[in-house]
Short mmCIF file of N, CA and C in Angstrom, two decimals:
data_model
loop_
_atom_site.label_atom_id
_atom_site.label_comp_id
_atom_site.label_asym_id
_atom_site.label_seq_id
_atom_site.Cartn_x
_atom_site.Cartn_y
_atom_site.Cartn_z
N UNK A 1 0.83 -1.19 0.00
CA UNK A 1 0.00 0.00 0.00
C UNK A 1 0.87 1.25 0.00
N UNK A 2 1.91 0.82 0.91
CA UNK A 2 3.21 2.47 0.75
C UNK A 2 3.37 2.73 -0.60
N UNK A 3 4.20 2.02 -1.47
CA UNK A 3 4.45 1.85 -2.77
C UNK A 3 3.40 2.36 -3.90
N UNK A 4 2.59 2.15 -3.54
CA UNK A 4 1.38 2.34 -4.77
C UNK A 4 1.06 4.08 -4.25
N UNK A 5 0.85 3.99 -2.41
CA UNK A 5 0.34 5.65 -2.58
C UNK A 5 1.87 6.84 -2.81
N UNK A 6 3.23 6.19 -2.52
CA UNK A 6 4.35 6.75 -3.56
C UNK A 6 4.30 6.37 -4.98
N UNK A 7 3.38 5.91 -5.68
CA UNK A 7 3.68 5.97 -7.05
C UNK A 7 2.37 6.93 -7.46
N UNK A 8 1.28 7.52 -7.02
CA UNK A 8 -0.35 8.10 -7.01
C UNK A 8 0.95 9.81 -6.47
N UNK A 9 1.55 9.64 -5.16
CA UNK A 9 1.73 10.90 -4.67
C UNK A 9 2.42 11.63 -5.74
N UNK A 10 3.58 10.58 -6.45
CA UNK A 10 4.94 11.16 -7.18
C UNK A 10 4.25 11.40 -8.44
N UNK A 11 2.88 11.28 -8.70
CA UNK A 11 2.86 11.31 -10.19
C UNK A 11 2.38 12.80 -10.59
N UNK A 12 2.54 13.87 -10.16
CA UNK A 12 2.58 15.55 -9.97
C UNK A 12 3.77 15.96 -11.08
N UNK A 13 4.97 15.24 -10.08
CA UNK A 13 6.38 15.56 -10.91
C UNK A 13 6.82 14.85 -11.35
N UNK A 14 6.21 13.46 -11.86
CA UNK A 14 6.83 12.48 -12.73
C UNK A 14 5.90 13.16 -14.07
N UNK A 15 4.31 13.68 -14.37
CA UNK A 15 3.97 13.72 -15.39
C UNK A 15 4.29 14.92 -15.78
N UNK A 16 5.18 16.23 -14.58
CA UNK A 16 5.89 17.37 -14.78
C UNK A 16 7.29 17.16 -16.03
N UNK A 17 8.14 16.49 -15.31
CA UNK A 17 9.32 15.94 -15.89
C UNK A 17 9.04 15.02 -17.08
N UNK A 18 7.92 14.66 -17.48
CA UNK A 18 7.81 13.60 -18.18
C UNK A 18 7.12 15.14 -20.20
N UNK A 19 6.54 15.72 -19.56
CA UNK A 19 6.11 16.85 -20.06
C UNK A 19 6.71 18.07 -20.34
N UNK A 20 7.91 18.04 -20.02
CA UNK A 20 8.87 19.31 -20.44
C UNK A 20 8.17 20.23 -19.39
N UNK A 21 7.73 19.91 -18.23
CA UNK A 21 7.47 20.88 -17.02
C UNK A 21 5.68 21.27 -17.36
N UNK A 22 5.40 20.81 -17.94
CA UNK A 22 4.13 21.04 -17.93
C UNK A 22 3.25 20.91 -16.26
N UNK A 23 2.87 21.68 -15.79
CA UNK A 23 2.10 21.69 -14.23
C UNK A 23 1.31 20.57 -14.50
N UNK A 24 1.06 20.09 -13.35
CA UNK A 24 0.22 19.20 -13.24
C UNK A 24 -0.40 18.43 -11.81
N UNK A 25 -0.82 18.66 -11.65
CA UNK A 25 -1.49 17.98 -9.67
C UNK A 25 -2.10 16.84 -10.14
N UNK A 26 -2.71 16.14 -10.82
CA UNK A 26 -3.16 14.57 -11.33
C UNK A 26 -2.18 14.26 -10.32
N UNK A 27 -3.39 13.15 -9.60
CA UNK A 27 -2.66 11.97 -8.76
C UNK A 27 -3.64 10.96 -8.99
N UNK A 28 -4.01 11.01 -10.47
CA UNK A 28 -4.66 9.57 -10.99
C UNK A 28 -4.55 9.74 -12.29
N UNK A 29 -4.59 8.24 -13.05
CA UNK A 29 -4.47 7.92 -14.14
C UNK A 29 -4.23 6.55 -14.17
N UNK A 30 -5.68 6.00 -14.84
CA UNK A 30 -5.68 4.93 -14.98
C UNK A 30 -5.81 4.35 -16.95
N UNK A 31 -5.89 3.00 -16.74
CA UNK A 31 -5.99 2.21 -17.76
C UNK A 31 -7.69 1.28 -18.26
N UNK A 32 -8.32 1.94 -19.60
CA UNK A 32 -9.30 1.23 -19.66
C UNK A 32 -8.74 -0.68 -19.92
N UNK A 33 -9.17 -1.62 -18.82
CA UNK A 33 -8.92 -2.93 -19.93
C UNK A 33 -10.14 -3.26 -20.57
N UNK A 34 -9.83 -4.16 -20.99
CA UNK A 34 -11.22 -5.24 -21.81
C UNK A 34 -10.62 -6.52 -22.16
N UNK A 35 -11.31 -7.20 -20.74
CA UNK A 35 -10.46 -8.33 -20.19
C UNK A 35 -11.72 -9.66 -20.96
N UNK A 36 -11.85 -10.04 -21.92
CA UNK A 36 -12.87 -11.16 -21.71
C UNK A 36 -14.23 -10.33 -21.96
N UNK A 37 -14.22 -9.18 -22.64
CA UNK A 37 -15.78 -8.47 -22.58
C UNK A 37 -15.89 -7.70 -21.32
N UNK A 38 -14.95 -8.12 -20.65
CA UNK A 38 -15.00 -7.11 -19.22
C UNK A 38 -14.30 -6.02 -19.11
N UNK A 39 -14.93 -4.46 -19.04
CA UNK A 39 -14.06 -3.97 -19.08
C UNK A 39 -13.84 -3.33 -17.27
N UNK A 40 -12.67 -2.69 -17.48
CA UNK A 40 -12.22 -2.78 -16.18
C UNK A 40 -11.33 -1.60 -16.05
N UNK A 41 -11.33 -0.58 -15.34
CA UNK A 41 -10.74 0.73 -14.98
C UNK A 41 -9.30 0.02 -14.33
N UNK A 42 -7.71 0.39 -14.76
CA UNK A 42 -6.52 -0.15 -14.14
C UNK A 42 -5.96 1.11 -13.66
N UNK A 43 -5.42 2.06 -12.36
CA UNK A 43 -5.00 3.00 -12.45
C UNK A 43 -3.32 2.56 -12.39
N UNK A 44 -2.61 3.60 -12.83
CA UNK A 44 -1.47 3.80 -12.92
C UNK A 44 -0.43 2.91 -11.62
N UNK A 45 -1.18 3.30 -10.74
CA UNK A 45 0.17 2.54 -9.14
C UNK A 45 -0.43 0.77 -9.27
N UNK A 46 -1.31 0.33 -9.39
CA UNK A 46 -1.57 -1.50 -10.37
C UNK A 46 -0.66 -1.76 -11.50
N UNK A 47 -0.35 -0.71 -12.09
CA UNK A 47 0.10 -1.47 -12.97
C UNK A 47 2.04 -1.20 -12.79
N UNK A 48 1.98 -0.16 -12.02
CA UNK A 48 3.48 0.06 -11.97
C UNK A 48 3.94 -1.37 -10.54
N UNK A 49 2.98 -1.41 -10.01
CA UNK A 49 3.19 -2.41 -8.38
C UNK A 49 2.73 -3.65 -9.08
N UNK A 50 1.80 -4.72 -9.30
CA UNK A 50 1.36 -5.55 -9.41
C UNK A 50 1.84 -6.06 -10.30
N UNK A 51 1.68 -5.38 -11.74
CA UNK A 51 1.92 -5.93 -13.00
C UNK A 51 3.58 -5.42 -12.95
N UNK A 52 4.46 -4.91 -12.76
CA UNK A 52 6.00 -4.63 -13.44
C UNK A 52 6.65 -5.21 -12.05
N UNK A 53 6.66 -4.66 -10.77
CA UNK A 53 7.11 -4.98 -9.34
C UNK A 53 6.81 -6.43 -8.97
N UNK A 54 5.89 -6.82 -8.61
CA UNK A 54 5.56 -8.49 -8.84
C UNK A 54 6.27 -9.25 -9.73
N UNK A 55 5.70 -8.38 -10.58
CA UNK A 55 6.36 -9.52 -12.01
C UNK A 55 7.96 -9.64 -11.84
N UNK A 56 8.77 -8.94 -12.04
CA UNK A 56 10.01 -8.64 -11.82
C UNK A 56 10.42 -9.34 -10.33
N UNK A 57 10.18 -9.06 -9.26
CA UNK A 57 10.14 -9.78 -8.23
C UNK A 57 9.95 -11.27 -7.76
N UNK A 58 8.73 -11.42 -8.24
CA UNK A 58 8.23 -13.05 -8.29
C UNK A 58 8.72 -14.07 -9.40
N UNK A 59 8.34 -13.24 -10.64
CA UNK A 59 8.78 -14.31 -11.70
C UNK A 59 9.78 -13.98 -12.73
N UNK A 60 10.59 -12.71 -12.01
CA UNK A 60 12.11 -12.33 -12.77
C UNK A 60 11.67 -12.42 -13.82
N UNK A 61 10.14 -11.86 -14.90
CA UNK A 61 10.13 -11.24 -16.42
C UNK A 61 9.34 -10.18 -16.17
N UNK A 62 8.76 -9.85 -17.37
CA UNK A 62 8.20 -8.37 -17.74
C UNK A 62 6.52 -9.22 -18.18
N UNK A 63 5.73 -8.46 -17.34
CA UNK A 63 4.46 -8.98 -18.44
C UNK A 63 4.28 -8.82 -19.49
N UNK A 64 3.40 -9.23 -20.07
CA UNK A 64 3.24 -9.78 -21.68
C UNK A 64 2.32 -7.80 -22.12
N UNK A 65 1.83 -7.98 -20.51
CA UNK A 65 0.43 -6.90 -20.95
C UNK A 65 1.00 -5.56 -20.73
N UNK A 66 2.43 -5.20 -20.46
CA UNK A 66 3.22 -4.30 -20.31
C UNK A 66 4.33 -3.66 -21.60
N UNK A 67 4.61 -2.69 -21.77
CA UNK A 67 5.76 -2.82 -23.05
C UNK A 67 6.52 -1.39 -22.72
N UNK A 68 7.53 -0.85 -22.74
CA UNK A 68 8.38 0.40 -22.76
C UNK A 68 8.41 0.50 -24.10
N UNK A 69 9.04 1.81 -24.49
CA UNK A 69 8.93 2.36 -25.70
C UNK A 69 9.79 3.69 -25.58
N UNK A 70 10.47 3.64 -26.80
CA UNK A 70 11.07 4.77 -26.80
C UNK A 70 9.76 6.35 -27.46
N UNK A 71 9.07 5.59 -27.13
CA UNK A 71 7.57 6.77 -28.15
C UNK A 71 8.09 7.67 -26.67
N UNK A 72 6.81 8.41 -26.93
CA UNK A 72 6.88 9.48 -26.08
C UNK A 72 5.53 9.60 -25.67
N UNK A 73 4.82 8.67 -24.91
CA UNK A 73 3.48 8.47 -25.06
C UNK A 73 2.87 8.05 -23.83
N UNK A 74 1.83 7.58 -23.50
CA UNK A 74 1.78 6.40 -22.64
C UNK A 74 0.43 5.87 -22.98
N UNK A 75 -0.21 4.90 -23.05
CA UNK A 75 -1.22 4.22 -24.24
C UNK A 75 -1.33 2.64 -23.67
N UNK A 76 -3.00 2.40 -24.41
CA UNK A 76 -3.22 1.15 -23.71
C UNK A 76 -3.65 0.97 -25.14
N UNK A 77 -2.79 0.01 -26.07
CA UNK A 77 -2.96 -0.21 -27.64
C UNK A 77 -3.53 -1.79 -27.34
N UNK A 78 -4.48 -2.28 -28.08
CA UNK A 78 -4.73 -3.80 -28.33
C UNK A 78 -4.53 -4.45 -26.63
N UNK A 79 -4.73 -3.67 -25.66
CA UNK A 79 -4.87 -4.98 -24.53
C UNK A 79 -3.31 -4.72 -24.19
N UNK A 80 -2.73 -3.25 -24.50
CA UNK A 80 -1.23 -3.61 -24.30
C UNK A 80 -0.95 -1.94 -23.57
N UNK A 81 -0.65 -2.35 -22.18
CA UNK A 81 0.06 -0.74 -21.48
C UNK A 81 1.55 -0.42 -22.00
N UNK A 82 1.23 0.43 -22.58
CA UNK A 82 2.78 1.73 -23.17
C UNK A 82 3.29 2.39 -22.10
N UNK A 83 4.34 2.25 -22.24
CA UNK A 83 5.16 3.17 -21.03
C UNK A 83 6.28 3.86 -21.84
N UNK A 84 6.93 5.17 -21.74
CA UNK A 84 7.78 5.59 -22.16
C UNK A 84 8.89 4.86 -21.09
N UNK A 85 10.43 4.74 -21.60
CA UNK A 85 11.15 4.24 -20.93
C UNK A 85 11.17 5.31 -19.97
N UNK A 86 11.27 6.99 -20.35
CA UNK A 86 11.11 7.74 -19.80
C UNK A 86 10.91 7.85 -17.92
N UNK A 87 9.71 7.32 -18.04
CA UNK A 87 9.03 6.91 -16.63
C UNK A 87 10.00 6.31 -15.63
N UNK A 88 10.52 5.39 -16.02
CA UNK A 88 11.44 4.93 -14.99
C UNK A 88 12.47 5.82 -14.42
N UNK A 89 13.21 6.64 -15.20
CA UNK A 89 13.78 7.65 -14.64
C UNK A 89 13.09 8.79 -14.11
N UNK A 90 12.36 9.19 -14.23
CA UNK A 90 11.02 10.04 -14.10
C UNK A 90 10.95 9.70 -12.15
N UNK A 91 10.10 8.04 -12.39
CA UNK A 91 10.21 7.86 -10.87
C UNK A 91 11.40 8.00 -9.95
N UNK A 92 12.62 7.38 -10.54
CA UNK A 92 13.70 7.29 -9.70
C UNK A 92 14.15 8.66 -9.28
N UNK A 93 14.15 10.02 -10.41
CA UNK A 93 13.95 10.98 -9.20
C UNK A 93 13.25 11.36 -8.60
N UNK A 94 12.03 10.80 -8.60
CA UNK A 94 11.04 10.99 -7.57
C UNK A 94 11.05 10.95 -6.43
N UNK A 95 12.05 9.00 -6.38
CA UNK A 95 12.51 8.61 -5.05
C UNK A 95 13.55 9.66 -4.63
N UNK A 96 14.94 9.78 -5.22
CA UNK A 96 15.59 10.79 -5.04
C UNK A 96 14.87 12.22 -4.28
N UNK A 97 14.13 12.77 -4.78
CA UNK A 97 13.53 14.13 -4.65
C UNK A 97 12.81 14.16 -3.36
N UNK A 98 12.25 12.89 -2.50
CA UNK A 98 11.44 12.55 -1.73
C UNK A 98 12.16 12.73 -0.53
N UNK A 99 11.61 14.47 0.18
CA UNK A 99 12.24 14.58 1.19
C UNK A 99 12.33 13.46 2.22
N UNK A 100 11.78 12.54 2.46
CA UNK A 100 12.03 11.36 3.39
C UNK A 100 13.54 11.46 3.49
N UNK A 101 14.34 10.90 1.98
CA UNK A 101 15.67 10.70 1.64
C UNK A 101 16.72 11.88 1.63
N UNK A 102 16.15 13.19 2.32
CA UNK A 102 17.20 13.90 2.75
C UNK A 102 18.36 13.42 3.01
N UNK A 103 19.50 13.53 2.99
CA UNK A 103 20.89 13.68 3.63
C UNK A 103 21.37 12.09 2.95
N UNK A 104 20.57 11.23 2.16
CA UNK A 104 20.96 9.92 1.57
C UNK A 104 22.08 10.58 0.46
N UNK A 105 23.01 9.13 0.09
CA UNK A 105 23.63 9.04 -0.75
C UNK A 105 24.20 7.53 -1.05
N UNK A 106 24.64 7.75 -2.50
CA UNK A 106 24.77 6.29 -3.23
C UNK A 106 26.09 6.14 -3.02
N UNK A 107 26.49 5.31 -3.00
CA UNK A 107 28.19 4.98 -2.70
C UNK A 107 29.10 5.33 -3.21
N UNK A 108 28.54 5.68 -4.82
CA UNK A 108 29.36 6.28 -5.89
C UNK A 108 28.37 7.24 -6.69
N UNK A 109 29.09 8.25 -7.17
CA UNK A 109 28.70 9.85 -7.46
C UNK A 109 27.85 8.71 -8.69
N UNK A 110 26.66 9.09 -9.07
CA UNK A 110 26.02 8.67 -10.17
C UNK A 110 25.77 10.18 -10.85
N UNK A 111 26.35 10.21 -11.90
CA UNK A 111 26.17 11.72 -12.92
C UNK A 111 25.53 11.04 -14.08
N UNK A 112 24.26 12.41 -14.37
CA UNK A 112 23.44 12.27 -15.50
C UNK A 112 23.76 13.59 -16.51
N UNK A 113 23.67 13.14 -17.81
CA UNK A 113 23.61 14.58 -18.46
C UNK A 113 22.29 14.18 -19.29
N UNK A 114 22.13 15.92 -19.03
CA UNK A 114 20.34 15.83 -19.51
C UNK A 114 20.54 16.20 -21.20
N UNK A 115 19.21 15.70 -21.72
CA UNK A 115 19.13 15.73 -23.10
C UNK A 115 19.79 17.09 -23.37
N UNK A 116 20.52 17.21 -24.66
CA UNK A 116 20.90 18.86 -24.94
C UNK A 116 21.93 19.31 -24.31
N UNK A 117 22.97 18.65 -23.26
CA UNK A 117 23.87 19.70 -22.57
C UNK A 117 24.69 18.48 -22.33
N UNK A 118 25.95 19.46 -22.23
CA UNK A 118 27.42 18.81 -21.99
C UNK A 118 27.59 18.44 -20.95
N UNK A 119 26.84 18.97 -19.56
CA UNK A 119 27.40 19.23 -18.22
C UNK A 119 26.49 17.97 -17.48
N UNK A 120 27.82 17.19 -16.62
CA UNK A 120 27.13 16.45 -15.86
C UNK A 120 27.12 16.54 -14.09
N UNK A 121 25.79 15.95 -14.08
CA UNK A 121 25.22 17.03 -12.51
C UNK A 121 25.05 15.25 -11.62
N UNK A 122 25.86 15.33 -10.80
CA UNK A 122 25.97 14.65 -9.26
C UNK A 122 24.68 14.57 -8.46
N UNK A 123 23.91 13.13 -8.65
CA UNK A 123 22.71 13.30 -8.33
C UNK A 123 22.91 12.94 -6.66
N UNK A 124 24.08 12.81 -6.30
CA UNK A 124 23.97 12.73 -5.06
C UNK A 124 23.85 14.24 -3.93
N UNK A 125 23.93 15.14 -5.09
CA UNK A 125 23.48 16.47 -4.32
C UNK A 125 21.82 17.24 -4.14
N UNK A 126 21.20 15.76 -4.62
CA UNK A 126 20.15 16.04 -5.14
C UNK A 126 18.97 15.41 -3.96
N UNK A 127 19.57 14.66 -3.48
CA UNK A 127 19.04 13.44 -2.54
C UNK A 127 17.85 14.56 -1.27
N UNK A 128 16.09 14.08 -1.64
CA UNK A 128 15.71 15.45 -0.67
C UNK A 128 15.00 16.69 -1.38
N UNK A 129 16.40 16.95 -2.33
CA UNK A 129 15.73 18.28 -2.76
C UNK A 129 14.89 18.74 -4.29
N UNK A 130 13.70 18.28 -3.78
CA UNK A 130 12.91 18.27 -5.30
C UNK A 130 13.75 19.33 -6.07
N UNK A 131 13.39 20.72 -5.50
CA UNK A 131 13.72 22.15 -6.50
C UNK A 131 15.01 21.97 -7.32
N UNK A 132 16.40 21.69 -6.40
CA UNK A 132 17.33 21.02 -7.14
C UNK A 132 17.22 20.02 -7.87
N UNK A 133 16.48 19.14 -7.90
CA UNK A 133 16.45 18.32 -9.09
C UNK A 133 15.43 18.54 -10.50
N UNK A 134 14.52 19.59 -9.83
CA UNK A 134 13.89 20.34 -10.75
C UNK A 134 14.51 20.81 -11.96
N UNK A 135 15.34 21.78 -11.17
CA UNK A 135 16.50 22.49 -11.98
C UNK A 135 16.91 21.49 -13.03
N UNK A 136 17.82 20.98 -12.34
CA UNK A 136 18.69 19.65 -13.19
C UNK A 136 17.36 19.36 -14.81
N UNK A 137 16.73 18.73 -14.15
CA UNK A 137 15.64 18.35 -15.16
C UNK A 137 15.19 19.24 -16.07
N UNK A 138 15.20 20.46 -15.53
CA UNK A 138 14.80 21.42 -16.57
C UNK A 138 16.08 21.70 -17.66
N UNK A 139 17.46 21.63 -17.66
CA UNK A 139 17.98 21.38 -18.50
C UNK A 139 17.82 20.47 -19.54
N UNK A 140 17.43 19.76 -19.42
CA UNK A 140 17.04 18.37 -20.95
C UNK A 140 15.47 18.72 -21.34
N UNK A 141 15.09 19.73 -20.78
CA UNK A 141 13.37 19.96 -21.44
C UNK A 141 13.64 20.67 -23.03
N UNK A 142 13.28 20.08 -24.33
CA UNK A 142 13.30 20.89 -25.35
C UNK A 142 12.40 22.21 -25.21
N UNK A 143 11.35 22.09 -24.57
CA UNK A 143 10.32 23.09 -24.33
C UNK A 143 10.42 23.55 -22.77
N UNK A 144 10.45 24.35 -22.64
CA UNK A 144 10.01 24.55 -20.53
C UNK A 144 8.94 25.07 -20.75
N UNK A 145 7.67 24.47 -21.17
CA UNK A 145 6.00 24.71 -20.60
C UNK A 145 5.85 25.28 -19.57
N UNK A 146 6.77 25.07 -18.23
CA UNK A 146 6.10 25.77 -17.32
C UNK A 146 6.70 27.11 -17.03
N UNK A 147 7.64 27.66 -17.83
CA UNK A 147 8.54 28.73 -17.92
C UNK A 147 7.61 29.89 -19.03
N UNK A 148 7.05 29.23 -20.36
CA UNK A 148 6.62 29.62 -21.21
C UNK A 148 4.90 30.18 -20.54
N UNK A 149 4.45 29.49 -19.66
CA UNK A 149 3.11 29.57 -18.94
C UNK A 149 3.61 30.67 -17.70
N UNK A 150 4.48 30.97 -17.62
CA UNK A 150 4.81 31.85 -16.60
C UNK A 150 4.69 33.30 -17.20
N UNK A 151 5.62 33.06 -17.96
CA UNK A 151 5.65 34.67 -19.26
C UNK A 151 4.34 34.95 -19.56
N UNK A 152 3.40 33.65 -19.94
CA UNK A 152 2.29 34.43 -20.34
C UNK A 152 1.01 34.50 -19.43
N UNK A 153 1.44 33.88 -18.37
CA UNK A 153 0.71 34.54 -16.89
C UNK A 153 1.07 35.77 -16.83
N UNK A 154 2.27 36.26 -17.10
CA UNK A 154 3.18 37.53 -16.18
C UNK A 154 3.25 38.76 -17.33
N UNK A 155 2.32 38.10 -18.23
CA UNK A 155 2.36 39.56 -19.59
C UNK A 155 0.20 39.58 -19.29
N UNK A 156 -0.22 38.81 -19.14
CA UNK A 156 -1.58 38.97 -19.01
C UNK A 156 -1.56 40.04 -18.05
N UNK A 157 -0.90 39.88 -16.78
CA UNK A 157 -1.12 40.84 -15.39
C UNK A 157 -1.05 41.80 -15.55
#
């Protein structure tokens, strides 16, 4: 139950980061199935816990009813959940960002460089602090939506 309401809480700034900063407070999103004529509402923390976590856990594969993708999407095609690979990093700074994990660190400096830039940023300074990892993230955004929504909040006024 922890796990699923950290995957419902984090999904603010996972569909932020996932969106080139697009705002967003959604802490739902689910999956229509159509299981057998049945259809059936799947939200997002089922299928990231049950179907990928289980699976991976219990029977060391990937479900059949699961797929990553380099698209840029996320989609329930033919009976089949799309995930951008995206997401996975998406969550992991989530965990990162999750003041719980203040003052944590990994044993060895893990450096990312974001889409578009030379410079690589020490995510162990990151451990805690959403805004700092905000930042970070906002370097690899081709678009900053939520920069561009600011200007034109701040020219309306």
């Amino acid at each position: 139950q922890r796990n699923k309401q950290f995957i419902k809480d984090s999904m603010p700034f996972v569909f932020w980061s996932l969106t080139n900063g697009t705002p967003s407070a959604s802490k739902s999103f689910s999956f229509m199935t159509d299981n057998d004529g049945t259809k059936k509402e799947v939200p997002l923390e089922d299928v990231m816990y049950n179907l990928l976590r289980c699976s991976l856990v219990h029977e060391a594969t990937m479900p059949d009813t699961v797929e990553f993708t380099t698209e840029s999407y996320i989609a329930n095609i033919d009976g089949k959940i799309i995930l951008p690979l995206a997401i996975i990093f998406s969550y992991c700074c989530a965990v990162i960002a999750h003041p719980v994990n203040k003052g944590a660190v990994l044993e060895k400096n893990n450096l990312v460089q974001m889409y578009g830039s030379n410079t690589l940023y020490n995510l162990n300074n990151c451990w805690g602090d959403e805004e700092r990892l905000r930042a970070i993230i906002r370097k690899g955004f081709q678009y900053d939506v939520e920069k561009m929504l600011s200007k034109i909040n701040t020219e309306q006024h």
